[in-house]
Short mmCIF file of C-alpha atoms and ligand atoms in Angstrom, two decimals:
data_model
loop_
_atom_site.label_atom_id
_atom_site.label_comp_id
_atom_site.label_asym_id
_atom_site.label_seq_id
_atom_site.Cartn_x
_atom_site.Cartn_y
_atom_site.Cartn_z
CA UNK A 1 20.73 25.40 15.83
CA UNK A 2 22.78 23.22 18.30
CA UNK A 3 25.85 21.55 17.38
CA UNK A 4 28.26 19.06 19.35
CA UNK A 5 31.73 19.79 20.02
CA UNK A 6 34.48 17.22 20.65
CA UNK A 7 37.71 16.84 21.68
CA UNK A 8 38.66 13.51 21.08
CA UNK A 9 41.17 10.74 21.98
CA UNK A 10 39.60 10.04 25.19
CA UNK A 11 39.31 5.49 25.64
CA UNK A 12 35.32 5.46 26.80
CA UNK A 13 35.03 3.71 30.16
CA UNK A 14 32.31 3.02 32.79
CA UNK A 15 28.74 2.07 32.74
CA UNK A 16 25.99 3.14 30.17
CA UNK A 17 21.68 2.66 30.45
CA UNK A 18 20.25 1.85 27.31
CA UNK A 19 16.91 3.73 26.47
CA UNK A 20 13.68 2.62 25.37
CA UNK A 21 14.14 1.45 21.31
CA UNK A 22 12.42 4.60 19.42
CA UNK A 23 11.35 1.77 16.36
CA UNK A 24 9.27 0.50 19.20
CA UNK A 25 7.78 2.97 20.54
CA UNK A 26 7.07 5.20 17.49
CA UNK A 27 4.00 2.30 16.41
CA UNK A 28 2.83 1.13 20.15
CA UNK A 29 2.27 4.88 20.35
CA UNK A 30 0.17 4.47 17.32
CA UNK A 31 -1.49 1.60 18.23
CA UNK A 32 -3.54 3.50 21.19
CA UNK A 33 -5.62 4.96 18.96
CA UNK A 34 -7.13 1.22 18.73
CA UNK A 35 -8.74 2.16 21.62
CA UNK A 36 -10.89 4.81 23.68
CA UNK A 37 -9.23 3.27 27.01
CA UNK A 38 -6.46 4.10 28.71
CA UNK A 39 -2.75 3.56 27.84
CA UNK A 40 0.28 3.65 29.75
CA UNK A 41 3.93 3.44 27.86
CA UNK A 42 6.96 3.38 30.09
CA UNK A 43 10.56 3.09 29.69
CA UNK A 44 9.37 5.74 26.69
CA UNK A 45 12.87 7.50 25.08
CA UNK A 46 12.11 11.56 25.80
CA UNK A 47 13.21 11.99 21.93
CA UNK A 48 11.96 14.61 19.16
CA UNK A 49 10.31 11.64 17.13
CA UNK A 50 8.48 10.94 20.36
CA UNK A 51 7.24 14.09 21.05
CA UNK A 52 6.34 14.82 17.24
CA UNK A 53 4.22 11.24 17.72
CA UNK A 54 2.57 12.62 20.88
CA UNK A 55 1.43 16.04 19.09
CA UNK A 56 -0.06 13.55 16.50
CA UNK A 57 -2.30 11.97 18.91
CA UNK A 58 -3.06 15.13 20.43
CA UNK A 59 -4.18 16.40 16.78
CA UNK A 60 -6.07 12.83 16.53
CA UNK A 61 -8.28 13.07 19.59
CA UNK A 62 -5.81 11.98 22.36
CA UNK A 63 -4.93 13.31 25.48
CA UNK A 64 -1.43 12.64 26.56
CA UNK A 65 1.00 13.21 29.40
CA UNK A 66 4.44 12.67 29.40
CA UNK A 67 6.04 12.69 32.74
CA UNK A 68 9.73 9.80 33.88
CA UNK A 69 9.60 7.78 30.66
CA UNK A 70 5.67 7.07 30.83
CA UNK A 71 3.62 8.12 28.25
CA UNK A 72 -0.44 8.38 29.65
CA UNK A 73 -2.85 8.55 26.98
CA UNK A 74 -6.47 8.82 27.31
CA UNK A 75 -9.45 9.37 24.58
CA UNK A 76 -10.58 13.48 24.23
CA UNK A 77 -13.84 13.45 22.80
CA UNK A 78 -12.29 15.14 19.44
CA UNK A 79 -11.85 12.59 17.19
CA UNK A 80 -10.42 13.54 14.28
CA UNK A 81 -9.28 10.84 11.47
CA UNK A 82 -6.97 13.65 9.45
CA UNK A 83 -3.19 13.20 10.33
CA UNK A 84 -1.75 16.48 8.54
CA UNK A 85 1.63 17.18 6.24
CA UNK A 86 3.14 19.32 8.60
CA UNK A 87 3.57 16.65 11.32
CA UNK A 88 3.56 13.74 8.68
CA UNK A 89 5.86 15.27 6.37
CA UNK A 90 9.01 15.39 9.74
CA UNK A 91 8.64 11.84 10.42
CA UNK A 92 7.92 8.89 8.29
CA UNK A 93 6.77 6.89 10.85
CA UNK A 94 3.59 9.08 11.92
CA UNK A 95 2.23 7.15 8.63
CA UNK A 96 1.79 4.05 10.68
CA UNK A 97 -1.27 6.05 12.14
CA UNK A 98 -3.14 4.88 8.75
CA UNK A 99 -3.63 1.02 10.27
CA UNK A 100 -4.75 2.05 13.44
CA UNK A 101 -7.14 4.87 11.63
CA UNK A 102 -8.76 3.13 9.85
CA UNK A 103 -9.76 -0.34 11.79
CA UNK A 104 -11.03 2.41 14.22
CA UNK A 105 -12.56 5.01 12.51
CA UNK A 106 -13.50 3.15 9.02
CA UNK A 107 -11.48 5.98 7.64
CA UNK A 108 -8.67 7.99 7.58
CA UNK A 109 -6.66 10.87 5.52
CA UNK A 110 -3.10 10.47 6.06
CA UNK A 111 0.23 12.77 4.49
CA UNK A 112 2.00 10.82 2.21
CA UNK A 113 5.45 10.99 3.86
CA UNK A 114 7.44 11.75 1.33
CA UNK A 115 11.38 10.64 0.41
CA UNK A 116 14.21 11.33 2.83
CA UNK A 117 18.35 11.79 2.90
CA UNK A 118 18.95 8.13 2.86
CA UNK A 119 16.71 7.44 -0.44
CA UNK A 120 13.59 7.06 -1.82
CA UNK A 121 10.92 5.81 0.40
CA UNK A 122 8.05 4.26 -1.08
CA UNK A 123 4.65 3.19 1.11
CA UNK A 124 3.35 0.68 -1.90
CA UNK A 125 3.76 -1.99 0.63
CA UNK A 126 1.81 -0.39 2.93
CA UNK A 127 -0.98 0.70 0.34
CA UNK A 128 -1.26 -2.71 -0.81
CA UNK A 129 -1.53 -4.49 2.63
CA UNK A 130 -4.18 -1.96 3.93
CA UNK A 131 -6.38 -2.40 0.86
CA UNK A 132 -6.45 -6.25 0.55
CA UNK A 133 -7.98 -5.93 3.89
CA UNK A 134 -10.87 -4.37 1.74
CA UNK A 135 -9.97 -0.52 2.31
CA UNK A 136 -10.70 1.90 -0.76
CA UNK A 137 -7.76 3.94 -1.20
CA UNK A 138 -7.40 7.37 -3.01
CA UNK A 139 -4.59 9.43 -3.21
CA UNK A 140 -5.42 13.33 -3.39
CA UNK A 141 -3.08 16.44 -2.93
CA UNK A 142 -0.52 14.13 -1.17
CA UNK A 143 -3.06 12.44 0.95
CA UNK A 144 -3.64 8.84 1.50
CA UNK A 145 -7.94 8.65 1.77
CA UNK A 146 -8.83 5.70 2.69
CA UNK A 147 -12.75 4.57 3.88
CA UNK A 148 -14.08 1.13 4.11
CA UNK A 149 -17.37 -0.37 5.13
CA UNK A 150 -15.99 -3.46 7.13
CA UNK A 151 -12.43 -4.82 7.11
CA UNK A 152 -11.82 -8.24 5.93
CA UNK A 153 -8.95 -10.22 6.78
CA UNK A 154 -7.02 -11.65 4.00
CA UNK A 155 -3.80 -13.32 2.89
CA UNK A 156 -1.21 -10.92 1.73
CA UNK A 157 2.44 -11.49 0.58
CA UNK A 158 4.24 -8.14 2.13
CA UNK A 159 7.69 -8.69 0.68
CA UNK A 160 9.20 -6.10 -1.74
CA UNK A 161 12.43 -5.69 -3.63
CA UNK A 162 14.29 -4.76 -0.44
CA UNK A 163 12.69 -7.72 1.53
CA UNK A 164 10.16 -7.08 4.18
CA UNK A 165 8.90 -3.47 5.33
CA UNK A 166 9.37 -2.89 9.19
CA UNK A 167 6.68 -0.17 9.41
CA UNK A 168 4.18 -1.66 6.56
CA UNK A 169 4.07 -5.25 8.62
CA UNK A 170 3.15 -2.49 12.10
CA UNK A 171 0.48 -0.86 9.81
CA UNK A 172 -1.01 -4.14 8.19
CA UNK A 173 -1.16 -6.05 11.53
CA UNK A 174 -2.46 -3.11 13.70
CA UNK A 175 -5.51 -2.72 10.80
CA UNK A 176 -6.29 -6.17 10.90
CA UNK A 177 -6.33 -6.37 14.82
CA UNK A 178 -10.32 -5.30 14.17
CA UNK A 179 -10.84 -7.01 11.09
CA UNK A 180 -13.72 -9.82 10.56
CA UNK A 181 -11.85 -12.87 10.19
CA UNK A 182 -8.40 -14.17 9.70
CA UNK A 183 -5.14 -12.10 7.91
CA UNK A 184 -2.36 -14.25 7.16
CA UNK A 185 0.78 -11.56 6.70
CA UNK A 186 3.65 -13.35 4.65
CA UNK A 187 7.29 -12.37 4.46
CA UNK A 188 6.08 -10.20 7.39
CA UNK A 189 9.38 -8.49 9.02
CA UNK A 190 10.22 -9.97 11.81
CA UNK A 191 12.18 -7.16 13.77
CA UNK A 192 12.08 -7.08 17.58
CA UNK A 193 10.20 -4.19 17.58
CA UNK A 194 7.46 -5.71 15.39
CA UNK A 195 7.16 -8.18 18.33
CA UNK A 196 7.27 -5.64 20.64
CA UNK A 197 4.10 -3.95 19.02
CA UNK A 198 2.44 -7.48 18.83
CA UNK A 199 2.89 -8.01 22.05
CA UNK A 200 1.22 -4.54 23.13
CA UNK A 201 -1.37 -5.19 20.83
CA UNK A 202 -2.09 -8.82 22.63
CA UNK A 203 -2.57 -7.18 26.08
CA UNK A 204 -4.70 -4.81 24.38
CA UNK A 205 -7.20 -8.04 23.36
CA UNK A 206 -5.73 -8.80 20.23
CA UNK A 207 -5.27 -12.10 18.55
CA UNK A 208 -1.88 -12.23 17.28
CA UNK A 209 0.60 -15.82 16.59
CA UNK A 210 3.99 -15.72 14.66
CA UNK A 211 5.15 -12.68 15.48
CA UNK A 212 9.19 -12.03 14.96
CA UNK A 213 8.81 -14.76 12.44
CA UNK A 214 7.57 -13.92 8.48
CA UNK A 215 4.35 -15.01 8.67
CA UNK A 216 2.26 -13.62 11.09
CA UNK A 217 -1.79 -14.82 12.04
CA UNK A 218 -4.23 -12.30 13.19
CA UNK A 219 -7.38 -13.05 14.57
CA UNK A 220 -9.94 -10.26 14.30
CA UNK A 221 -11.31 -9.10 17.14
CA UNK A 222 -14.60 -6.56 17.38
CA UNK A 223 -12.77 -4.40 19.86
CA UNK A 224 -9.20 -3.34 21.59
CA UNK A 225 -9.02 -2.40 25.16
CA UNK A 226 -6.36 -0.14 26.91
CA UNK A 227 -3.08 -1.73 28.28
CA UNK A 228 0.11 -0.90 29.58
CA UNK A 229 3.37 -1.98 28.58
CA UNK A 230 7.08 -1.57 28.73
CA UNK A 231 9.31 -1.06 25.98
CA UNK A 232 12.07 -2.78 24.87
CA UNK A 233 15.41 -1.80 25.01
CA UNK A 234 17.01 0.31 21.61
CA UNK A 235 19.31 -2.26 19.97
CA UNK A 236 21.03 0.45 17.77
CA UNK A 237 21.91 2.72 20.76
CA UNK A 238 23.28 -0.19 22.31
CA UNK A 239 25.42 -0.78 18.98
CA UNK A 240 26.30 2.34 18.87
CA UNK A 241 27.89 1.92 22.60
CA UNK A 242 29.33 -0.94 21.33
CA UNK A 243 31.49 0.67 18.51
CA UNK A 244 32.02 3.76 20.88
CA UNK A 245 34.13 1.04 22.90
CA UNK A 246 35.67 -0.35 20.35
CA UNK A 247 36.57 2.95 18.49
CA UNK A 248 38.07 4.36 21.35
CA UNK A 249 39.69 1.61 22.68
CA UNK A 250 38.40 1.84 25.95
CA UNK A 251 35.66 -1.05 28.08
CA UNK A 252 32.54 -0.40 28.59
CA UNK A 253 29.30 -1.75 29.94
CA UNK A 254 26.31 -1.41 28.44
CA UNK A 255 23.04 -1.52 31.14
CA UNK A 256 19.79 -2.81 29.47
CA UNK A 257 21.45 -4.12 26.48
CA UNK A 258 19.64 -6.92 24.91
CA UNK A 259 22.22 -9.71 23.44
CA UNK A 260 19.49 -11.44 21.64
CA UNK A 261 18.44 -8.54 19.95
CA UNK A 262 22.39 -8.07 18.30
CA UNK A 263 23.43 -11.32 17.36
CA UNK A 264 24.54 -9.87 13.82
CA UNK A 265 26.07 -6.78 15.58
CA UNK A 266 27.77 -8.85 17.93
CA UNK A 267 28.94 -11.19 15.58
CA UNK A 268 30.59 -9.51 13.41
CA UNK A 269 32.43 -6.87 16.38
CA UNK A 270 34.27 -10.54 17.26
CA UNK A 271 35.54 -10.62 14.12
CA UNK A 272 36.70 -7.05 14.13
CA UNK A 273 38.61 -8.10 17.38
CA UNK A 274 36.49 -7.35 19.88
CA UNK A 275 36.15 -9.09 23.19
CA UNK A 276 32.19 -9.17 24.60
CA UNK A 277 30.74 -10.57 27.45
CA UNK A 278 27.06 -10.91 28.29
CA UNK A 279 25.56 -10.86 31.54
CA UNK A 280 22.32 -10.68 33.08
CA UNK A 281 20.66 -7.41 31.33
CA UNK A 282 23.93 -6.02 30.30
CA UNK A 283 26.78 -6.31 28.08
CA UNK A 284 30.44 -5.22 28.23
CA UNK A 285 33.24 -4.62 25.54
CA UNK A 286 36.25 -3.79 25.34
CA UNK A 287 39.13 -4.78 22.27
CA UNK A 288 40.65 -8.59 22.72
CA UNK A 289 43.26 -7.78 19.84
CA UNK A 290 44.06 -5.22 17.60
CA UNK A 291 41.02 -4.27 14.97
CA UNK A 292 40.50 -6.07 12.25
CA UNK A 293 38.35 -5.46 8.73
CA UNK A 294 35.41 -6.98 8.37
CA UNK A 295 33.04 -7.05 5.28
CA UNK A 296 29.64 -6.49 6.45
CA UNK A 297 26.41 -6.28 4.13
CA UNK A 298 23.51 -4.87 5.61
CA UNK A 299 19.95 -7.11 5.57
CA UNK A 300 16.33 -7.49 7.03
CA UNK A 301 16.59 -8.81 11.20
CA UNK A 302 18.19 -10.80 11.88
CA UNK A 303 20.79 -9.45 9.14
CA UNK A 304 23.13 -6.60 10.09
CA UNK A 305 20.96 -3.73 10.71
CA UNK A 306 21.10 -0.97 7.87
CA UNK A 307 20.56 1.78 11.28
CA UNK A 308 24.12 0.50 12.34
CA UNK A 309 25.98 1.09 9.11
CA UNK A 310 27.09 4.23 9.27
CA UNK A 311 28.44 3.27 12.69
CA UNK A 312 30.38 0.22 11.62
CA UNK A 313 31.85 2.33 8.22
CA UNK A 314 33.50 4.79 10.92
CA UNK A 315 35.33 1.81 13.38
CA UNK A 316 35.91 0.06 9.52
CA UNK A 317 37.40 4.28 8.86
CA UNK A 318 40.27 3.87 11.40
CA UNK A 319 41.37 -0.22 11.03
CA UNK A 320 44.09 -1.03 9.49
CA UNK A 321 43.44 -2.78 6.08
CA UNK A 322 40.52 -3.07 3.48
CA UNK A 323 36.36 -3.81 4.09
CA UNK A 324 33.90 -3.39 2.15
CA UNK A 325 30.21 -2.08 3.95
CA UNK A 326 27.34 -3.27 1.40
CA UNK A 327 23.77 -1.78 1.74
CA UNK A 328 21.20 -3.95 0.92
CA UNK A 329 18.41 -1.96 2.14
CA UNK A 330 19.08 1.81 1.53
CA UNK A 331 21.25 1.74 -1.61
CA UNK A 332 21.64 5.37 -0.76
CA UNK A 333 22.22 5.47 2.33
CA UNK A 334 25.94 6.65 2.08
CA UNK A 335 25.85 10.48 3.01
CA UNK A 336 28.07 10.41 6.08
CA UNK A 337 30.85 8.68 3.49
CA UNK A 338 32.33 12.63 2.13
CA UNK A 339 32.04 13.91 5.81
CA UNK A 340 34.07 11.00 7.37
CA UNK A 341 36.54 11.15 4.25
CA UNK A 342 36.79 15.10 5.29
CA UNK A 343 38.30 13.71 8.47
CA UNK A 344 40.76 11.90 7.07
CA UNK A 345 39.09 8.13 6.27
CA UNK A 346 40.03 7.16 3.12
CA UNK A 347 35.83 5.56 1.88
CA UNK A 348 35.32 5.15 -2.19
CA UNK A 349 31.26 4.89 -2.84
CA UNK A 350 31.15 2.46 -5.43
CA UNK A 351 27.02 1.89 -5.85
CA UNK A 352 25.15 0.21 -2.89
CA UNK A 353 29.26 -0.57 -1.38
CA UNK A 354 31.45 1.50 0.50
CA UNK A 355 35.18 0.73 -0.07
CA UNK A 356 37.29 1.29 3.11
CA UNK A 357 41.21 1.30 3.50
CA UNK A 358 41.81 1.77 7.45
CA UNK A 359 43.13 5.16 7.94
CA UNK A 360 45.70 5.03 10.87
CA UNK A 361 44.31 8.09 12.29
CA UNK A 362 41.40 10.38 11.71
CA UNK A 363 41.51 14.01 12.25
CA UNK A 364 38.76 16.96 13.84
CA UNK A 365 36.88 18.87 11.41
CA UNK A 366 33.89 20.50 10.96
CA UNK A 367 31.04 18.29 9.43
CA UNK A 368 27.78 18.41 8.84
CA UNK A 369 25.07 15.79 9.91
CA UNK A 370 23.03 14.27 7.43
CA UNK A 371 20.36 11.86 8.66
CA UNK A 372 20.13 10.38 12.32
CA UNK A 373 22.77 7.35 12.09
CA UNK A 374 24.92 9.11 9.89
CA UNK A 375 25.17 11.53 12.56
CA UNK A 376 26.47 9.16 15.12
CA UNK A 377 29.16 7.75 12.82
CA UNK A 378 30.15 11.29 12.92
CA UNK A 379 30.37 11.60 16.65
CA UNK A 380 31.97 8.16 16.61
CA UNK A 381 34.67 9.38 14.28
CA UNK A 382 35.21 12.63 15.95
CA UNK A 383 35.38 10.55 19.84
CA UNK A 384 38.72 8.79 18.46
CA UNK A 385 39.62 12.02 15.83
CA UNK A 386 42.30 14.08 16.60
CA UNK A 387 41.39 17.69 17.73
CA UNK A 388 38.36 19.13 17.74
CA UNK A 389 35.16 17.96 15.72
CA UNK A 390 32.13 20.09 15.29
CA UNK A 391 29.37 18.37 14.38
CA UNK A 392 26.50 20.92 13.08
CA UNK A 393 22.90 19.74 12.38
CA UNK A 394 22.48 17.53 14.89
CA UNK A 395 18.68 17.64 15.34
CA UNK A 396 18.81 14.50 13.58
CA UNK A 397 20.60 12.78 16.42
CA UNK A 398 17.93 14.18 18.84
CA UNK A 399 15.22 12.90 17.07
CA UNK A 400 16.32 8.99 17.75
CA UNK A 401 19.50 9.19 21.10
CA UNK A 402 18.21 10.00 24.62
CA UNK A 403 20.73 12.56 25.77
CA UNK A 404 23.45 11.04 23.57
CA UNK A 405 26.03 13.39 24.66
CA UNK A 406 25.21 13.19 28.50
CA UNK A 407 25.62 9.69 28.40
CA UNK A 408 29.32 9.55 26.65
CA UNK A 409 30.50 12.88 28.99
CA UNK A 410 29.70 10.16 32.04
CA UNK A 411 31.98 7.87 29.63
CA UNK A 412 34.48 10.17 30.08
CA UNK A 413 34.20 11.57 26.48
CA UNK A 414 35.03 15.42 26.09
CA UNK A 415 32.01 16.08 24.37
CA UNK A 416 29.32 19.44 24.66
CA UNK A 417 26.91 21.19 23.03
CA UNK A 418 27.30 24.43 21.31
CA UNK A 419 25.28 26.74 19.14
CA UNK A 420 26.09 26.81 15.44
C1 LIG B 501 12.16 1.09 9.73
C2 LIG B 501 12.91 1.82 10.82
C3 LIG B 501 14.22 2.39 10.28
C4 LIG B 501 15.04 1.30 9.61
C5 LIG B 501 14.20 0.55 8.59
C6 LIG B 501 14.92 -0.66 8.01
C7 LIG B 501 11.09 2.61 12.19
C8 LIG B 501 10.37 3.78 12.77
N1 LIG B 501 12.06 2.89 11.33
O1 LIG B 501 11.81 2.04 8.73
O2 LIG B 501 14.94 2.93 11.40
O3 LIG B 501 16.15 1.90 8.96
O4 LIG B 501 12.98 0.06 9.19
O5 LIG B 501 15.27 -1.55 9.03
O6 LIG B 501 10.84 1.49 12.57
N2 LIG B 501 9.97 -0.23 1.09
C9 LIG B 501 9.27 -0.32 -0.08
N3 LIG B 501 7.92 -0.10 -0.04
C10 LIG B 501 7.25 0.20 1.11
C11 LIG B 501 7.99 0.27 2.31
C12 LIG B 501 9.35 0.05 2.26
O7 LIG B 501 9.82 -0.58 -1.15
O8 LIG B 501 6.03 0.38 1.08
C13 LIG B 501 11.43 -0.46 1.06
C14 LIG B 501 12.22 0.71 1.64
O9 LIG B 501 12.45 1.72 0.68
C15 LIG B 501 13.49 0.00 2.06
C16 LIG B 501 12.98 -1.36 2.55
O10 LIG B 501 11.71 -1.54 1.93
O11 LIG B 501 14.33 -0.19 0.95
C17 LIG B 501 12.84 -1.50 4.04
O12 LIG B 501 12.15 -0.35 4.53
P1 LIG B 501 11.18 -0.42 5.79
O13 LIG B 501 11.46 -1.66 6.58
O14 LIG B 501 9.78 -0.18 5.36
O15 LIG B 501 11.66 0.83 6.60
P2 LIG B 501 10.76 1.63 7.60
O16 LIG B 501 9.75 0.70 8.19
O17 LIG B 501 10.28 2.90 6.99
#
């Protein structure tokens, strides 16, 4: 297993490329199997999660090549509507497959995901939005079986306890793409990568309004054609640029960084002291004053993000003075909090809020990554730590950062990659 080795202390400087936003990509992936035309998907992130996605449209029919960040799928005359536990079961967001499934096929058998590091996951949300659209569902052996005669579009309220569900609103509005009639989806989440899939699906021939707002109209149409389409830029890599700046004290500038997409991000790094400036398709940072603490609760877009923090509890780990992170949509989502206190942060889990009094210095250790964010709060910490950090397990970070550590050596970060 690979591990990453730093030697921190080192102020980041220079110029970084965003990648393609893995949230995005992950469902306009899934959304090909809409059709039996041909797709193309550039500015496509060469991550795990994409490559696990890919071998799930291979498994579903699909022929794919992946060649300088374009994905090219075309149809194999295999069609098969069973997406397995073994691929499932390593990535919850091959479960989006079930929308596109079934307004295709008229039926589909699809792994329950199961739970994960950061919590419980349920997919009631999803369950319920697929079968007001007039879907049977069973669950068998850890399947999801769905069949229907005809999908019918419908009104359905998506919100849950936690708010709205990112990858339930992809599923819901990808099934009802092909339904007869109108589907109204309220409290629909309105994350930019839930408009990025809209807007794939409306160059595919769907009929799509409201989109990035929480109530989405779809049209039904009687069939999707193939398209080709660009992703968006990944907001949380960006972030995580952001705070490697900041954390490190050093000024960078961040190539292909979206500002719109990080108001909340943004926001709250100016109150933490940090001085930002946006130009044309990039953004650069650097500190304006010393760091500051900042309380930062975690929401649905356009909230904080929960996938940044882990990343804002490690700059939070080394400023001077108390904040308090709150996670509103994980609860649990608080692994990386023993392995940044075994560096020297001084972070008190009290329920869904982490406690922080600013540390004045961190220190290398070995620790041990736990889910794919928490894993970058780790490299964060260890970029400004002391000594040496070895960070083990980091097949999480592969499975969502393109090259992660390539990028911060060019930053001038003594960083490398080991075997554990
Ligand atoms: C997506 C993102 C993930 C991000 C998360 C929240 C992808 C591939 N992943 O995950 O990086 O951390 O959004 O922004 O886009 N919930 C239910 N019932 C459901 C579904 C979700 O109760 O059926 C709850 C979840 O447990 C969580 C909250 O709703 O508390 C939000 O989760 P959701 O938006 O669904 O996360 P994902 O779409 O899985």
């Amino acid at each position: 297993m690979d591990k990453l080795v730093i030697e921190g202390g080192v102020k980041l400087k220079g110029e970084v490329s965003v990648s393609g936003a893995k949230n995005s990509v992950l469902p306009i992936l899934a959304a090909t199997l809409l059709t039996d035309e041909k797709c193309e998907i550039s500015g496509t992130p060469n991550l795990h999660d994409t490559i696990t996605m890919l071998k799930i449209l291979r498994a579903l029919g699909k022929n794919t090549e992946f060649k300088n960040s374009t994905v090219r799928i075309s149809h194999n005359k295999h069609t098969n509507f069973v997406a397995d536990y073994k691929l499932v079961s390593t990535m919850r967001a091959s479960f989006c497959v079930l929308g596109p499934l079934i307004a295709k096929l008229k039926k589909a058998r699809v792994s329950l995901p199961g739970g994960c590091v950061i919590g419980i996951r349920p997919v009631d949300l999803h369950i319920k939005g697929i079968k007001s659209l007039g879907v049977d569902i069973d669950i068998q052996s850890g399947y999801v079986i769905a069949k229907t005669k005809q999908l019918r579009g419908s009104h359905i309220y998506l919100g849950g306890i936690y708010g709205s569900s990112v990858l339930a609103t992809d599923n819901v509005m990808m099934a009802a793409t092909l339904a007869k009639g109108k589907t109204i989806i309220e409290s629909a989440a309105c994350e930019p990568e839930v408009e990025d899939l809209a807007e794939f699906l409306i160059k595919m021939g769907a009929k799509i309004k409201g989109h990035g707002t929480p109530i989405i109209e779809i049209e039904g149409v009687k069939e999707l054609h193939g398209a080709a389409h660009t992703i968006i830029p990944d907001r949380i890599e960006a972030g995580t640029f952001l705070i490697a700046a900041l954390i490190t004290g050093g000024d960078i500038t961040i190539k292909g960084a979206l500002y719109k997409h990080l108001g909340a991000v943004i926001d709250k790094l100016r109150q933490a002291g940090a001085y930002i400036i946006n130009s044309d398709h990039s953004i650069r940072v650097r500190r304006k004053t010393r760091l500051k603490p900042v309380n930062v609760t975690t929401l649905p877009y356009p909230g904080f993000p929960t996938d940044m923090q882990a990343q804002i509890l490690s700059l939070m780990g080394i400023t001077p003075g108390i904040s308090v992170i709150t996670e509103k949509i994980y609860p649990d989502r608080f692994m990386h909090v023993a392995e940044l206190n075994r560096m020297g942060a001084h972070i008190q889990r009290e329920g869904p809020h982490a406690i922080v009094e600013g540390a004045r210095r961190l220190s290398g250790a070995p620790v041990m990554a736990s889910d794919l964010r928490a894993s970058a709060s780790l490299v964060l910490a260890g970029l400004v730590a002391s000594g040496r950090t070895d960070v083990s397990r980091i097949y999480h970070l592969d499975r969502g950062y393109e090259n992660l550590e390539i990028k911060l050596q060019k930053l001038g970060a003594r960083i490398r990659r080991g075997k554990e």
